[in-house]
PDB file of C-alpha atoms in Angstrom:
ATOM      1  CA  MET K  79       0.044  -0.080   0.031  1.00 57.00           C
ATOM      2  CA  ASN K  80       3.018   2.302  -0.397  1.00 80.00           C
ATOM      3  CA  ARG K  81       1.539   3.405  -3.703  1.00 91.00           C
ATOM      4  CA  PHE K  82       0.354   6.601  -2.008  1.00 93.00           C
ATOM      5  CA  GLY K  83       3.020   7.184   0.517  1.00 92.00           C
ATOM      6  CA  ASP K  84       2.715   7.763   4.213  1.00 92.00           C
ATOM      7  CA  ASP K  85       0.550  10.873   4.156  1.00 96.00           C
ATOM      8  CA  LEU K  86      -2.942  10.034   3.162  1.00 97.00           C
ATOM      9  CA  ASN K  87      -4.589  13.258   4.250  1.00 97.00           C
ATOM     10  CA  GLY K  88      -7.386  14.316   2.019  1.00 96.00           C
ATOM     11  CA  LEU K  89      -7.607  10.828   0.259  1.00 98.00           C
ATOM     12  CA  THR K  90     -10.614   8.585   0.416  1.00 98.00           C
ATOM     13  CA  PHE K  91     -10.398   4.779  -0.139  1.00 98.00           C
ATOM     14  CA  GLY K  92     -13.275   2.484  -1.234  1.00 98.00           C
ATOM     15  CA  ILE K  93     -13.380  -0.749   0.584  1.00 98.00           C
ATOM     16  CA  TRP K  94     -15.213  -3.802  -0.699  1.00 98.00           C
ATOM     17  CA  GLY K  95     -15.700  -6.382   2.070  1.00 98.00           C
ATOM     18  CA  LEU K  96     -15.528  -6.092   5.910  1.00 98.00           C
ATOM     19  CA  ALA K  97     -16.202  -9.726   6.947  1.00 98.00           C
ATOM     20  CA  PHE K  98     -13.573 -12.124   7.954  1.00 96.00           C
ATOM     21  CA  LYS K  99     -14.894 -14.461   5.106  1.00 95.00           C
ATOM     22  CA  PRO K 100     -17.607 -14.261   2.521  1.00 96.00           C
ATOM     23  CA  GLY K 101     -21.002 -15.480   3.466  1.00 96.00           C
ATOM     24  CA  THR K 102     -20.829 -14.299   6.984  1.00 97.00           C
ATOM     25  CA  ASP K 103     -20.988 -11.102   9.306  1.00 97.00           C
ATOM     26  CA  ASP K 104     -17.969 -12.483  11.342  1.00 97.00           C
ATOM     27  CA  VAL K 105     -15.357  -9.751  11.579  1.00 97.00           C
ATOM     28  CA  ARG K 106     -13.303 -11.278  14.426  1.00 94.00           C
ATOM     29  CA  LYS K 107      -9.598 -11.214  13.255  1.00 92.00           C
ATOM     30  CA  ALA K 108     -10.809  -9.623   9.995  1.00 96.00           C
ATOM     31  CA  THR K 109      -8.149  -8.100   7.855  1.00 96.00           C
ATOM     32  CA  SER K 110     -10.499  -5.083   7.320  1.00 98.00           C
ATOM     33  CA  LEU K 111     -10.036  -3.955  10.992  1.00 98.00           C
ATOM     34  CA  VAL K 112      -6.215  -3.704  10.567  1.00 97.00           C
ATOM     35  CA  VAL K 113      -6.129  -2.233   7.001  1.00 97.00           C
ATOM     36  CA  ILE K 114      -8.845   0.358   7.669  1.00 98.00           C
ATOM     37  CA  SER K 115      -7.268   1.239  11.096  1.00 98.00           C
ATOM     38  CA  LYS K 116      -4.060   1.880   9.441  1.00 97.00           C
ATOM     39  CA  LEU K 117      -5.242   3.851   6.551  1.00 97.00           C
ATOM     40  CA  ILE K 118      -7.072   6.171   9.070  1.00 98.00           C
ATOM     41  CA  GLU K 119      -3.975   6.461  11.135  1.00 97.00           C
ATOM     42  CA  LYS K 120      -2.239   7.859   7.984  1.00 97.00           C
ATOM     43  CA  GLY K 121      -5.004  10.388   7.458  1.00 98.00           C
ATOM     44  CA  ALA K 122      -7.247   8.665   4.991  1.00 98.00           C
ATOM     45  CA  LYS K 123     -11.083   8.528   4.896  1.00 98.00           C
ATOM     46  CA  ILE K 124     -12.816   5.370   4.063  1.00 98.00           C
ATOM     47  CA  ARG K 125     -15.938   4.562   2.228  1.00 98.00           C
ATOM     48  CA  ALA K 126     -16.851   0.881   2.844  1.00 98.00           C
ATOM     49  CA  TYR K 127     -19.443  -1.715   1.588  1.00 98.00           C
ATOM     50  CA  ASP K 128     -20.120  -5.262   2.759  1.00 98.00           C
ATOM     51  CA  PRO K 129     -23.270  -7.140   2.018  1.00 98.00           C
ATOM     52  CA  ARG K 130     -23.699  -8.476   5.507  1.00 98.00           C
ATOM     53  CA  ALA K 131     -20.911  -7.448   8.132  1.00 98.00           C
ATOM     54  CA  THR K 132     -21.345  -3.625   8.404  1.00 98.00           C
ATOM     55  CA  ALA K 133     -23.111  -3.656  11.758  1.00 98.00           C
ATOM     56  CA  GLU K 134     -20.778  -6.184  13.227  1.00 98.00           C
ATOM     57  CA  PHE K 135     -17.734  -4.221  12.001  1.00 98.00           C
ATOM     58  CA  GLU K 136     -18.995  -1.037  13.563  1.00 97.00           C
ATOM     59  CA  LYS K 137     -19.135  -2.738  16.800  1.00 97.00           C
ATOM     60  CA  ALA K 138     -15.709  -4.326  16.472  1.00 97.00           C
ATOM     61  CA  ILE K 139     -13.575  -1.342  15.226  1.00 97.00           C
ATOM     62  CA  ASP K 140     -12.126   1.093  17.751  1.00 96.00           C
ATOM     63  CA  GLU K 141     -14.608   3.853  18.232  1.00 97.00           C
ATOM     64  CA  LYS K 142     -11.996   6.545  17.454  1.00 98.00           C
ATOM     65  CA  TYR K 143     -12.032   5.535  13.719  1.00 98.00           C
ATOM     66  CA  LEU K 144     -15.711   5.750  13.133  1.00 98.00           C
ATOM     67  CA  HIS K 145     -15.727   9.340  12.320  1.00 97.00           C
ATOM     68  CA  SER K 146     -13.467   8.593   9.429  1.00 98.00           C
ATOM     69  CA  ILE K 147     -15.698   5.882   7.910  1.00 98.00           C
ATOM     70  CA  GLU K 148     -18.706   6.237   5.799  1.00 98.00           C
ATOM     71  CA  PHE K 149     -20.785   2.971   5.303  1.00 98.00           C
ATOM     72  CA  VAL K 150     -22.753   2.621   2.103  1.00 98.00           C
ATOM     73  CA  ASP K 151     -25.358   0.291   0.894  1.00 97.00           C
ATOM     74  CA  GLU K 152     -24.161  -0.384  -2.613  1.00 98.00           C
ATOM     75  CA  LYS K 153     -20.760  -1.654  -3.839  1.00 98.00           C
ATOM     76  CA  TYR K 154     -20.200   1.021  -6.571  1.00 98.00           C
ATOM     77  CA  SER K 155     -21.335   3.812  -4.445  1.00 97.00           C
ATOM     78  CA  ALA K 156     -18.351   2.789  -1.974  1.00 98.00           C
ATOM     79  CA  LEU K 157     -15.870   3.897  -4.880  1.00 98.00           C
ATOM     80  CA  LYS K 158     -17.396   7.312  -5.611  1.00 98.00           C
ATOM     81  CA  ASP K 159     -14.620   9.809  -5.719  1.00 97.00           C
ATOM     82  CA  CYS K 160     -12.152   7.442  -4.162  1.00 98.00           C
ATOM     83  CA  GLU K 161      -8.433   7.314  -5.016  1.00 97.00           C
ATOM     84  CA  SER K 162      -8.684   3.442  -5.176  1.00 97.00           C
ATOM     85  CA  MET K 163     -10.615   0.363  -4.514  1.00 98.00           C
ATOM     86  CA  ILE K 164      -9.386  -2.032  -1.826  1.00 98.00           C
ATOM     87  CA  LEU K 165     -10.855  -5.642  -2.087  1.00 98.00           C
ATOM     88  CA  ILE K 166     -10.648  -7.192   1.208  1.00 97.00           C
ATOM     89  CA  THR K 167     -13.311  -9.992   1.300  1.00 97.00           C
ATOM     90  CA  GLU K 168     -14.018 -12.115  -1.741  1.00 96.00           C
ATOM     91  CA  TRP K 169     -17.717 -11.983  -1.809  1.00 97.00           C
ATOM     92  CA  LYS K 170     -19.208 -13.437  -4.996  1.00 97.00           C
ATOM     93  CA  GLU K 171     -20.616 -10.232  -6.125  1.00 97.00           C
ATOM     94  CA  PHE K 172     -17.333  -8.751  -6.199  1.00 97.00           C
ATOM     95  CA  GLU K 173     -15.872 -11.385  -8.674  1.00 95.00           C
ATOM     96  CA  ASN K 174     -16.973  -9.871 -11.997  1.00 95.00           C
ATOM     97  CA  PRO K 175     -17.424  -6.072 -11.398  1.00 97.00           C
ATOM     98  CA  ASP K 176     -18.294  -3.734 -14.246  1.00 96.00           C
ATOM     99  CA  PHE K 177     -14.972  -2.109 -14.725  1.00 96.00           C
ATOM    100  CA  ASN K 178     -16.534   0.688 -16.722  1.00 96.00           C
ATOM    101  CA  ILE K 179     -18.531   1.641 -13.569  1.00 97.00           C
ATOM    102  CA  LEU K 180     -15.440   1.270 -11.502  1.00 97.00           C
ATOM    103  CA  SER K 181     -13.456   3.683 -13.725  1.00 96.00           C
ATOM    104  CA  ASP K 182     -16.435   6.117 -13.786  1.00 97.00           C
ATOM    105  CA  ASN K 183     -16.498   6.247  -9.891  1.00 98.00           C
ATOM    106  CA  LEU K 184     -12.815   6.127  -8.972  1.00 98.00           C
ATOM    107  CA  ASN K 185     -10.517   9.176  -9.196  1.00 97.00           C
ATOM    108  CA  ARG K 186      -7.760   6.870 -10.263  1.00 96.00           C
ATOM    109  CA  ASN K 187      -8.100   3.488 -11.678  1.00 97.00           C
ATOM    110  CA  ILE K 188      -6.055   1.704  -8.995  1.00 97.00           C
ATOM    111  CA  ILE K 189      -7.323  -1.576  -7.382  1.00 97.00           C
ATOM    112  CA  PHE K 190      -5.517  -3.253  -4.483  1.00 96.00           C
ATOM    113  CA  ASP K 191      -6.781  -6.944  -4.612  1.00 96.00           C
ATOM    114  CA  GLY K 192      -6.444  -8.443  -1.320  1.00 94.00           C
ATOM    115  CA  ARG K 193      -7.578 -11.884  -2.405  1.00 94.00           C
ATOM    116  CA  ASN K 194      -6.061 -12.033  -5.872  1.00 94.00           C
ATOM    117  CA  ILE K 195      -9.385 -12.699  -7.652  1.00 95.00           C
ATOM    118  CA  TYR K 196      -8.827 -10.242 -10.541  1.00 95.00           C
ATOM    119  CA  ASP K 197      -6.904 -11.183 -13.559  1.00 91.00           C
ATOM    120  CA  LYS K 198      -3.704  -9.146 -14.373  1.00 88.00           C
ATOM    121  CA  ASN K 199      -5.196  -8.454 -17.759  1.00 88.00           C
ATOM    122  CA  ILE K 200      -7.299  -5.634 -16.373  1.00 91.00           C
ATOM    123  CA  ASN K 201      -4.069  -3.591 -16.574  1.00 88.00           C
ATOM    124  CA  SER K 202      -4.795  -3.493 -20.285  1.00 90.00           C
ATOM    125  CA  MET K 203      -8.048  -1.822 -19.493  1.00 91.00           C
ATOM    126  CA  GLY K 204      -6.312   1.013 -17.920  1.00 93.00           C
ATOM    127  CA  PHE K 205      -6.180  -0.199 -14.343  1.00 96.00           C
ATOM    128  CA  GLU K 206      -3.352  -0.390 -11.968  1.00 95.00           C
ATOM    129  CA  LEU K 207      -3.685  -3.665 -10.126  1.00 95.00           C
ATOM    130  CA  TYR K 208      -1.887  -4.609  -7.062  1.00 94.00           C
ATOM    131  CA  GLN K 209      -2.405  -8.192  -5.932  1.00 93.00           C
ATOM    132  CA  ILE K 210      -1.659  -8.114  -2.299  1.00 88.00           C
ATOM    133  CA  GLY K 211      -3.532 -11.192  -1.122  1.00 71.00           C
ATOM    134  CA  CYS K 212      -2.193 -14.479   0.088  1.00 57.00           C
TER     135      CYS K 212
END
């Protein structure tokens, strides 16, 4: 995530997936808790979407971070005016996004793929793809 440096003030990042694993609302030991906390500590704002785990995430994250997070009810609206999209949980609905809609919503066509579900060929569509998953 060094693509943006250490000072993230004024930048907003779109997060897809808050749950520990798809199909649940479980956020215990979720990667999203760590990633979002670190981004906010560097000055970032977050716009996040998860199909099921938002309420549990709000309870689990340190209260001091909540003022920097906007939770939305639709995956593409989580990306509106964001510097990049960060995929954290590999929900089925995230597997084949409409990359034209992604491009229309993001300020920069940058994707951090935390689960390595996207093909590197999206680079040819004008996206910078960083596969950071295990």
